């Protein structure tokens, strides 16, 4: 068995965000996929130790900033390698609010999506949340979506220990 | 709300396979993602009306052929636009068996993975299966993984009505 075969699964790159009271929280993920077209339901996967996971459970809502190839290593690392428990990640980036009042990045994104949680399941270290689409916008002038492969190959990025793909 | 924003989610292209007794079944999907690293668990999403869905539920096992950019429109369409209920899809392609005895394609693939189902959840039209990795191989000389975007842009492929991304 050669586990490096898992490197051939394809992902995008996203900032998933939510809030804790009036405070915005978020982290970098690579796991989002549409699982139903009518209604539109998207699944995302967030480590149970992540503060953002707790906040999604409390609020029942999350947003995705879909990163483009213009997203910087600095932004991805800032959201990926520290915790919203101790850092106000949205203090140093430009953002706007979705129709649900959740923050999404203005720079280095090609689209944003907002969701209301309709189901979830705990799978080992991670929670898979299922969200029904409540808001969506596309940034027409943006670069293409950043793939997880592009992040590794071009940005030379790494996966933190809490990532589902850690060690692969 | 602009639902075309969903087109910016990134996916790969896969043939998911299983069996019904001694008969091999399978279909094209774009939805596979790793959700846990220890143990390795991958989620896939298959329409409930698909014969392959029934067979995964019966056998508790599935395999993924990870398609490379060399995969042909013919193979993708053959697996994607007809049903294993009436067609023996593996009769016209070269395949080998994973350690669990499930068929995976020999041509136009960059890796294959085999799984035992450990959990599942019904989400509207689709079932999300969670599989623990039981076998994995990478084809070193292959082309890169085919992305769903590449399938649309270069292969000029479409999504069938049963796809989670249909109409997006």
mmCIF file of C-alpha atoms in Angstrom:
data_model
loop_
_atom_site.group_PDB
_atom_site.id
_atom_site.type_symbol
_atom_site.label_atom_id
_atom_site.label_comp_id
_atom_site.label_asym_id
_atom_site.label_seq_id
_atom_site.Cartn_x
_atom_site.Cartn_y
_atom_site.Cartn_z
ATOM 1 C CA UNK A 1 0.000 0.000 0.000
ATOM 2 C CA UNK A 2 1.462 3.340 -1.098
ATOM 3 C CA UNK A 3 -0.317 6.139 0.775
ATOM 4 C CA UNK A 4 1.306 8.812 -1.418
ATOM 5 C CA UNK A 5 -1.376 7.803 -3.956
ATOM 6 C CA UNK A 6 -3.648 10.056 -1.862
ATOM 7 C CA UNK A 7 -1.648 13.047 -3.143
ATOM 8 C CA UNK A 8 -3.456 12.544 -6.451
ATOM 9 C CA UNK A 9 -6.848 13.513 -5.010
ATOM 10 C CA UNK A 10 -7.709 17.037 -6.170
ATOM 11 C CA UNK A 11 -8.802 19.870 -3.861
ATOM 12 C CA UNK A 12 -9.243 23.620 -3.889
ATOM 13 C CA UNK A 13 -8.117 26.131 -1.239
ATOM 14 C CA UNK A 14 -10.590 27.989 0.961
ATOM 15 C CA UNK A 15 -10.862 30.186 4.030
ATOM 16 C CA UNK A 16 -13.822 28.935 6.057
ATOM 17 C CA UNK A 17 -15.256 31.566 8.397
ATOM 18 C CA UNK A 18 -17.864 31.903 11.094
ATOM 19 C CA UNK A 19 -18.308 34.017 14.196
ATOM 20 C CA UNK A 20 -18.310 33.864 17.975
ATOM 21 C CA UNK A 21 -20.736 36.547 19.058
ATOM 22 C CA UNK A 22 -19.550 39.621 17.199
ATOM 23 C CA UNK A 23 -16.029 38.269 16.746
ATOM 24 C CA UNK A 24 -15.076 36.794 13.375
ATOM 25 C CA UNK A 25 -13.171 33.507 13.198
ATOM 26 C CA UNK A 26 -11.807 31.379 10.362
ATOM 27 C CA UNK A 27 -9.177 28.974 9.116
ATOM 28 C CA UNK A 28 -7.702 27.577 5.911
ATOM 29 C CA UNK A 29 -9.191 24.329 4.547
ATOM 30 C CA UNK A 30 -8.835 22.353 1.329
ATOM 31 C CA UNK A 31 -12.014 20.301 1.668
ATOM 32 C CA UNK A 32 -15.239 21.581 0.140
ATOM 33 C CA UNK A 33 -17.476 19.740 -2.289
ATOM 34 C CA UNK A 34 -21.018 20.083 -3.543
ATOM 35 C CA UNK A 35 -23.086 17.006 -2.598
ATOM 36 C CA UNK A 36 -26.564 17.952 -3.836
ATOM 37 C CA UNK A 37 -27.835 20.249 -6.578
ATOM 38 C CA UNK A 38 -31.472 20.793 -5.502
ATOM 39 C CA UNK A 39 -31.213 22.217 -2.871
ATOM 40 C CA UNK A 40 -27.546 23.180 -3.211
ATOM 41 C CA UNK A 41 -25.682 21.522 -0.341
ATOM 42 C CA UNK A 42 -21.922 21.666 0.102
ATOM 43 C CA UNK A 43 -19.849 19.611 2.543
ATOM 44 C CA UNK A 44 -16.760 20.920 4.312
ATOM 45 C CA UNK A 45 -14.418 19.187 6.714
ATOM 46 C CA UNK A 46 -12.971 20.960 9.773
ATOM 47 C CA UNK A 47 -10.754 19.513 12.514
ATOM 48 C CA UNK A 48 -12.594 19.120 15.833
ATOM 49 C CA UNK A 49 -9.762 20.870 17.684
ATOM 50 C CA UNK A 50 -10.176 24.024 15.553
ATOM 51 C CA UNK A 51 -11.900 26.984 17.193
ATOM 52 C CA UNK A 52 -13.767 27.622 13.949
ATOM 53 C CA UNK A 53 -15.350 24.157 14.304
ATOM 54 C CA UNK A 54 -16.842 25.135 17.712
ATOM 55 C CA UNK A 55 -18.129 28.414 16.306
ATOM 56 C CA UNK A 56 -19.797 26.741 13.302
ATOM 57 C CA UNK A 57 -21.521 24.369 15.736
ATOM 58 C CA UNK A 58 -22.723 27.303 17.887
ATOM 59 C CA UNK A 59 -23.916 29.538 15.050
ATOM 60 C CA UNK A 60 -25.044 26.893 12.535
ATOM 61 C CA UNK A 61 -23.492 28.967 9.763
ATOM 62 C CA UNK A 62 -20.260 29.228 7.790
ATOM 63 C CA UNK A 63 -18.895 31.021 4.737
ATOM 64 C CA UNK A 64 -16.234 30.061 2.205
ATOM 65 C CA UNK A 65 -13.805 32.461 0.560
ATOM 66 C CA UNK A 66 -12.706 30.549 -2.546
ATOM 67 C CA UNK A 67 -9.014 31.390 -2.954
ATOM 68 C CA UNK A 68 -7.649 32.250 -6.385
ATOM 69 C CA UNK A 69 -4.071 31.858 -7.624
ATOM 70 C CA UNK A 70 -3.529 35.438 -6.438
ATOM 71 C CA UNK A 71 -3.952 34.486 -2.772
ATOM 72 C CA UNK A 72 -0.699 34.967 -0.887
ATOM 73 C CA UNK A 73 1.265 32.441 1.175
ATOM 74 C CA UNK A 74 1.076 35.002 3.987
ATOM 75 C CA UNK A 75 -2.741 35.008 4.077
ATOM 76 C CA UNK A 76 -3.014 31.225 3.732
ATOM 77 C CA UNK A 77 -0.439 30.703 6.491
ATOM 78 C CA UNK A 78 -1.969 33.356 8.750
ATOM 79 C CA UNK A 79 -5.338 31.555 8.577
ATOM 80 C CA UNK A 80 -3.820 28.058 8.543
ATOM 81 C CA UNK A 81 -1.101 27.992 11.143
ATOM 82 C CA UNK A 82 -2.550 29.859 14.110
ATOM 83 C CA UNK A 83 -5.813 29.741 16.033
ATOM 84 C CA UNK A 84 -8.729 32.222 16.086
ATOM 85 C CA UNK A 85 -8.867 31.347 19.783
ATOM 86 C CA UNK A 86 -5.879 33.636 20.357
ATOM 87 C CA UNK A 87 -5.550 35.710 17.168
ATOM 88 C CA UNK A 88 -8.042 38.085 15.488
ATOM 89 C CA UNK A 89 -7.256 36.894 11.949
ATOM 90 C CA UNK A 90 -9.697 39.299 10.280
ATOM 91 C CA UNK A 91 -7.990 42.340 11.885
ATOM 92 C CA UNK A 92 -5.250 42.377 9.241
ATOM 93 C CA UNK A 93 -7.170 41.569 6.020
ATOM 94 C CA UNK A 94 -9.768 43.381 3.925
ATOM 95 C CA UNK A 95 -13.117 41.629 4.130
ATOM 96 C CA UNK A 96 -16.794 42.107 3.372
ATOM 97 C CA UNK A 97 -19.890 40.466 4.854
ATOM 98 C CA UNK A 98 -22.096 37.864 3.172
ATOM 99 C CA UNK A 99 -25.893 38.175 3.351
ATOM 100 C CA UNK A 100 -25.665 36.195 6.611
ATOM 101 C CA UNK A 101 -23.175 38.631 8.132
ATOM 102 C CA UNK A 102 -20.166 36.331 7.844
ATOM 103 C CA UNK A 103 -16.786 37.687 6.758
ATOM 104 C CA UNK A 104 -15.201 36.781 3.402
ATOM 105 C CA UNK A 105 -11.883 38.002 2.033
ATOM 106 C CA UNK A 106 -11.760 40.737 -0.603
ATOM 107 C CA UNK A 107 -8.290 39.973 -2.007
ATOM 108 C CA UNK A 108 -7.022 36.794 -3.667
ATOM 109 C CA UNK A 109 -10.471 35.225 -3.989
ATOM 110 C CA UNK A 110 -12.505 34.233 -7.045
ATOM 111 C CA UNK A 111 -15.845 33.616 -5.311
ATOM 112 C CA UNK A 112 -17.545 33.492 -1.950
ATOM 113 C CA UNK A 113 -20.330 31.300 -0.641
ATOM 114 C CA UNK A 114 -22.403 31.381 2.545
ATOM 115 C CA UNK A 115 -24.232 28.464 4.163
ATOM 116 C CA UNK A 116 -26.664 27.429 6.880
ATOM 117 C CA UNK A 117 -25.704 24.074 8.459
ATOM 118 C CA UNK A 118 -28.356 21.402 7.751
ATOM 119 C CA UNK A 119 -26.465 18.315 8.936
ATOM 120 C CA UNK A 120 -23.097 17.150 10.228
ATOM 121 C CA UNK A 121 -21.225 13.976 11.080
ATOM 122 C CA UNK A 122 -18.171 13.330 13.247
ATOM 123 C CA UNK A 123 -15.485 11.310 11.445
ATOM 124 C CA UNK A 124 -12.472 10.567 13.668
ATOM 125 C CA UNK A 125 -10.508 13.836 14.112
ATOM 126 C CA UNK A 126 -12.817 15.901 11.880
ATOM 127 C CA UNK A 127 -16.397 17.125 11.583
ATOM 128 C CA UNK A 128 -18.004 17.083 8.152
ATOM 129 C CA UNK A 129 -20.578 19.906 8.006
ATOM 130 C CA UNK A 130 -23.290 20.000 5.341
ATOM 131 C CA UNK A 131 -24.448 23.516 4.485
ATOM 132 C CA UNK A 132 -27.341 24.732 2.359
ATOM 133 C CA UNK A 133 -26.356 27.668 0.157
ATOM 134 C CA UNK A 134 -27.741 31.028 1.319
ATOM 135 C CA UNK A 135 -25.535 33.487 -0.595
ATOM 136 C CA UNK A 136 -23.034 33.281 -3.445
ATOM 137 C CA UNK A 137 -21.016 35.703 -5.535
ATOM 138 C CA UNK A 138 -18.351 35.278 -8.198
ATOM 139 C CA UNK A 139 -15.546 37.782 -8.833
ATOM 140 C CA UNK A 140 -15.457 37.925 -12.628
ATOM 141 C CA UNK A 141 -12.048 39.572 -13.033
ATOM 142 C CA UNK A 142 -10.218 37.147 -10.735
ATOM 143 C CA UNK A 143 -7.538 34.593 -11.495
ATOM 144 C CA UNK A 144 -8.549 30.878 -11.575
ATOM 145 C CA UNK A 145 -9.244 29.032 -8.309
ATOM 146 C CA UNK A 146 -6.115 27.934 -6.464
ATOM 147 C CA UNK A 147 -5.824 24.156 -6.318
ATOM 148 C CA UNK A 148 -4.238 22.346 -3.374
ATOM 149 C CA UNK A 149 -1.677 21.029 -5.855
ATOM 150 C CA UNK A 150 -0.827 24.632 -6.929
ATOM 151 C CA UNK A 151 -0.440 25.548 -3.241
ATOM 152 C CA UNK A 152 2.142 22.773 -2.779
ATOM 153 C CA UNK A 153 3.870 23.116 -6.167
ATOM 154 C CA UNK A 154 3.985 26.906 -6.694
ATOM 155 C CA UNK A 155 3.434 28.457 -3.248
ATOM 156 C CA UNK A 156 5.545 25.670 -1.648
ATOM 157 C CA UNK A 157 2.940 25.431 1.111
ATOM 158 C CA UNK A 158 2.637 22.739 3.751
ATOM 159 C CA UNK A 159 -0.283 21.102 5.584
ATOM 160 C CA UNK A 160 -0.599 21.717 9.348
ATOM 161 C CA UNK A 161 -0.958 18.751 11.750
ATOM 162 C CA UNK A 162 -4.726 19.349 12.006
ATOM 163 C CA UNK A 163 -5.290 18.932 8.240
ATOM 164 C CA UNK A 164 -7.084 15.769 7.046
ATOM 165 C CA UNK A 165 -4.222 15.293 4.555
ATOM 166 C CA UNK A 166 -1.413 15.733 7.122
ATOM 167 C CA UNK A 167 1.521 13.373 6.529
ATOM 168 C CA UNK A 168 0.309 12.228 3.099
ATOM 169 C CA UNK B 1 -27.126 35.194 -5.215
ATOM 170 C CA UNK B 2 -25.054 33.972 -8.162
ATOM 171 C CA UNK B 3 -24.970 30.172 -8.127
ATOM 172 C CA UNK B 4 -22.291 30.061 -10.845
ATOM 173 C CA UNK B 5 -19.895 30.924 -7.991
ATOM 174 C CA UNK B 6 -20.105 27.171 -7.244
ATOM 175 C CA UNK B 7 -18.162 26.554 -10.470
ATOM 176 C CA UNK B 8 -15.092 27.805 -8.611
ATOM 177 C CA UNK B 9 -15.043 24.833 -6.225
ATOM 178 C CA UNK B 10 -12.236 22.474 -7.274
ATOM 179 C CA UNK B 11 -12.673 18.729 -7.843
ATOM 180 C CA UNK B 12 -10.863 15.795 -9.398
ATOM 181 C CA UNK B 13 -12.277 13.113 -11.698
ATOM 182 C CA UNK B 14 -12.709 9.516 -10.573
ATOM 183 C CA UNK B 15 -14.286 6.208 -11.527
ATOM 184 C CA UNK B 16 -15.828 4.746 -8.382
ATOM 185 C CA UNK B 17 -16.296 0.984 -8.547
ATOM 186 C CA UNK B 18 -17.805 -1.831 -6.539
ATOM 187 C CA UNK B 19 -19.406 -5.172 -7.318
ATOM 188 C CA UNK B 20 -22.715 -6.991 -7.323
ATOM 189 C CA UNK B 21 -21.841 -10.622 -6.625
ATOM 190 C CA UNK B 22 -19.157 -11.362 -9.211
ATOM 191 C CA UNK B 23 -20.265 -8.554 -11.501
ATOM 192 C CA UNK B 24 -18.267 -5.318 -11.505
ATOM 193 C CA UNK B 25 -20.066 -1.971 -11.435
ATOM 194 C CA UNK B 26 -18.926 1.647 -11.461
ATOM 195 C CA UNK B 27 -19.608 5.231 -12.443
ATOM 196 C CA UNK B 28 -17.858 8.575 -12.926
ATOM 197 C CA UNK B 29 -17.774 10.960 -9.958
ATOM 198 C CA UNK B 30 -15.983 14.236 -9.183
ATOM 199 C CA UNK B 31 -16.421 14.119 -5.406
ATOM 200 C CA UNK B 32 -13.716 12.510 -3.279
ATOM 201 C CA UNK B 33 -11.889 14.109 -0.373
ATOM 202 C CA UNK B 34 -9.766 12.920 2.505
ATOM 203 C CA UNK B 35 -11.448 13.742 5.832
ATOM 204 C CA UNK B 36 -9.084 12.129 8.359
ATOM 205 C CA UNK B 37 -5.382 11.293 8.317
ATOM 206 C CA UNK B 38 -5.134 8.709 11.122
ATOM 207 C CA UNK B 39 -6.818 6.440 10.137
ATOM 208 C CA UNK B 40 -7.027 7.544 6.505
ATOM 209 C CA UNK B 41 -10.692 8.116 5.702
ATOM 210 C CA UNK B 42 -11.960 9.470 2.393
ATOM 211 C CA UNK B 43 -15.506 10.653 1.638
ATOM 212 C CA UNK B 44 -17.199 10.163 -1.723
ATOM 213 C CA UNK B 45 -20.627 11.255 -2.877
ATOM 214 C CA UNK B 46 -22.823 9.038 -5.084
ATOM 215 C CA UNK B 47 -26.379 9.687 -6.285
ATOM 216 C CA UNK B 48 -28.937 7.432 -4.581
ATOM 217 C CA UNK B 49 -30.451 6.469 -7.928
ATOM 218 C CA UNK B 50 -27.096 5.079 -9.152
ATOM 219 C CA UNK B 51 -26.750 1.293 -9.249
ATOM 220 C CA UNK B 52 -23.197 1.670 -7.899
ATOM 221 C CA UNK B 53 -24.668 3.296 -4.769
ATOM 222 C CA UNK B 54 -26.777 0.173 -4.065
ATOM 223 C CA UNK B 55 -23.780 -2.091 -4.620
ATOM 224 C CA UNK B 56 -21.525 -0.068 -2.259
ATOM 225 C CA UNK B 57 -24.250 -0.362 0.389
ATOM 226 C CA UNK B 58 -24.479 -4.157 -0.144
ATOM 227 C CA UNK B 59 -20.741 -4.877 -0.218
ATOM 228 C CA UNK B 60 -19.482 -2.141 2.146
ATOM 229 C CA UNK B 61 -16.563 -1.535 -0.193
ATOM 230 C CA UNK B 62 -15.563 0.741 -3.052
ATOM 231 C CA UNK B 63 -12.486 1.610 -5.088
ATOM 232 C CA UNK B 64 -11.418 4.814 -6.831
ATOM 233 C CA UNK B 65 -9.549 5.017 -10.121
ATOM 234 C CA UNK B 66 -8.017 8.497 -10.017
ATOM 235 C CA UNK B 67 -8.225 9.749 -13.613
ATOM 236 C CA UNK B 68 -5.233 11.494 -15.166
ATOM 237 C CA UNK B 69 -5.250 14.035 -18.007
ATOM 238 C CA UNK B 70 -4.804 11.051 -20.332
ATOM 239 C CA UNK B 71 -8.262 9.666 -19.542
ATOM 240 C CA UNK B 72 -10.480 9.807 -22.621
ATOM 241 C CA UNK B 73 -13.864 11.473 -23.042
ATOM 242 C CA UNK B 74 -15.074 8.061 -24.249
ATOM 243 C CA UNK B 75 -14.202 6.301 -20.980
ATOM 244 C CA UNK B 76 -15.532 9.126 -18.799
ATOM 245 C CA UNK B 77 -18.774 9.246 -20.779
ATOM 246 C CA UNK B 78 -19.143 5.459 -20.873
ATOM 247 C CA UNK B 79 -18.956 5.343 -17.064
ATOM 248 C CA UNK B 80 -20.882 8.596 -16.555
ATOM 249 C CA UNK B 81 -23.827 8.539 -18.909
ATOM 250 C CA UNK B 82 -25.156 4.994 -18.670
ATOM 251 C CA UNK B 83 -26.048 2.612 -15.854
ATOM 252 C CA UNK B 84 -24.240 -0.511 -14.642
ATOM 253 C CA UNK B 85 -27.778 -1.862 -14.147
ATOM 254 C CA UNK B 86 -27.986 -2.484 -17.891
ATOM 255 C CA UNK B 87 -24.397 -2.205 -19.188
ATOM 256 C CA UNK B 88 -21.271 -4.178 -18.232
ATOM 257 C CA UNK B 89 -18.966 -1.148 -18.230
ATOM 258 C CA UNK B 90 -15.846 -3.148 -17.352
ATOM 259 C CA UNK B 91 -16.289 -5.406 -20.398
ATOM 260 C CA UNK B 92 -14.688 -2.857 -22.726
ATOM 261 C CA UNK B 93 -11.801 -1.469 -20.600
ATOM 262 C CA UNK B 94 -8.529 -2.875 -19.265
ATOM 263 C CA UNK B 95 -8.658 -3.209 -15.498
ATOM 264 C CA UNK B 96 -6.864 -4.829 -12.591
ATOM 265 C CA UNK B 97 -8.086 -5.784 -9.120
ATOM 266 C CA UNK B 98 -7.259 -4.014 -5.857
ATOM 267 C CA UNK B 99 -6.326 -6.044 -2.776
ATOM 268 C CA UNK B 100 -10.065 -6.180 -2.000
ATOM 269 C CA UNK B 101 -10.891 -7.610 -5.425
ATOM 270 C CA UNK B 102 -12.444 -4.433 -6.803
ATOM 271 C CA UNK B 103 -11.755 -3.341 -10.384
ATOM 272 C CA UNK B 104 -9.679 -0.237 -11.199
ATOM 273 C CA UNK B 105 -8.802 1.067 -14.645
ATOM 274 C CA UNK B 106 -5.347 0.480 -16.120
ATOM 275 C CA UNK B 107 -5.367 3.328 -18.661
ATOM 276 C CA UNK B 108 -5.668 7.078 -18.089
ATOM 277 C CA UNK B 109 -5.238 6.823 -14.326
ATOM 278 C CA UNK B 110 -2.549 8.215 -12.002
ATOM 279 C CA UNK B 111 -3.472 6.273 -8.856
ATOM 280 C CA UNK B 112 -5.990 3.866 -7.392
ATOM 281 C CA UNK B 113 -7.393 3.549 -3.909
ATOM 282 C CA UNK B 114 -9.556 0.907 -2.227
ATOM 283 C CA UNK B 115 -11.808 1.374 0.803
ATOM 284 C CA UNK B 116 -13.990 -0.357 3.371
ATOM 285 C CA UNK B 117 -17.086 1.709 4.252
ATOM 286 C CA UNK B 118 -17.011 2.832 7.911
ATOM 287 C CA UNK B 119 -19.894 5.325 7.862
ATOM 288 C CA UNK B 120 -22.375 7.031 5.544
ATOM 289 C CA UNK B 121 -25.008 9.755 5.566
ATOM 290 C CA UNK B 122 -27.926 10.488 3.229
ATOM 291 C CA UNK B 123 -27.961 14.100 2.024
ATOM 292 C CA UNK B 124 -30.946 14.840 -0.224
ATOM 293 C CA UNK B 125 -30.360 13.107 -3.594
ATOM 294 C CA UNK B 126 -26.940 11.719 -2.639
ATOM 295 C CA UNK B 127 -25.237 9.367 -0.196
ATOM 296 C CA UNK B 128 -21.902 10.436 1.257
ATOM 297 C CA UNK B 129 -19.871 7.303 2.015
ATOM 298 C CA UNK B 130 -16.853 7.381 4.341
ATOM 299 C CA UNK B 131 -14.258 4.720 3.531
ATOM 300 C CA UNK B 132 -11.158 3.643 5.427
ATOM 301 C CA UNK B 133 -8.195 3.069 3.114
ATOM 302 C CA UNK B 134 -7.336 -0.605 2.543
ATOM 303 C CA UNK B 135 -5.146 -0.416 -0.572
ATOM 304 C CA UNK B 136 -3.410 2.333 -2.561
ATOM 305 C CA UNK B 137 -1.032 2.534 -5.502
ATOM 306 C CA UNK B 138 0.370 5.427 -7.512
ATOM 307 C CA UNK B 139 1.336 5.177 -11.194
ATOM 308 C CA UNK B 140 4.644 7.068 -11.283
ATOM 309 C CA UNK B 141 4.868 7.606 -15.037
ATOM 310 C CA UNK B 142 1.353 9.000 -15.393
ATOM 311 C CA UNK B 143 0.153 12.467 -16.372
ATOM 312 C CA UNK B 144 -1.185 14.767 -13.586
ATOM 313 C CA UNK B 145 -4.644 14.132 -12.095
ATOM 314 C CA UNK B 146 -7.493 15.385 -14.244
ATOM 315 C CA UNK B 147 -9.390 18.202 -12.556
ATOM 316 C CA UNK B 148 -13.128 18.724 -13.043
ATOM 317 C CA UNK B 149 -12.235 22.114 -14.521
ATOM 318 C CA UNK B 150 -9.925 20.418 -17.081
ATOM 319 C CA UNK B 151 -12.764 18.019 -17.959
ATOM 320 C CA UNK B 152 -15.058 20.962 -18.750
ATOM 321 C CA UNK B 153 -12.442 23.233 -20.342
ATOM 322 C CA UNK B 154 -10.318 20.801 -22.388
ATOM 323 C CA UNK B 155 -12.424 17.633 -22.770
ATOM 324 C CA UNK B 156 -15.591 19.796 -23.166
ATOM 325 C CA UNK B 157 -17.395 17.388 -20.846
ATOM 326 C CA UNK B 158 -20.813 17.864 -19.252
ATOM 327 C CA UNK B 159 -22.379 16.809 -15.935
ATOM 328 C CA UNK B 160 -25.248 14.274 -16.061
ATOM 329 C CA UNK B 161 -28.543 15.039 -14.268
ATOM 330 C CA UNK B 162 -27.560 12.770 -11.355
ATOM 331 C CA UNK B 163 -24.377 14.766 -10.593
ATOM 332 C CA UNK B 164 -24.307 16.887 -7.420
ATOM 333 C CA UNK B 165 -23.115 19.802 -9.576
ATOM 334 C CA UNK B 166 -25.842 19.437 -12.249
ATOM 335 C CA UNK B 167 -27.132 22.773 -13.523
ATOM 336 C CA UNK B 168 -24.391 24.826 -11.852
#
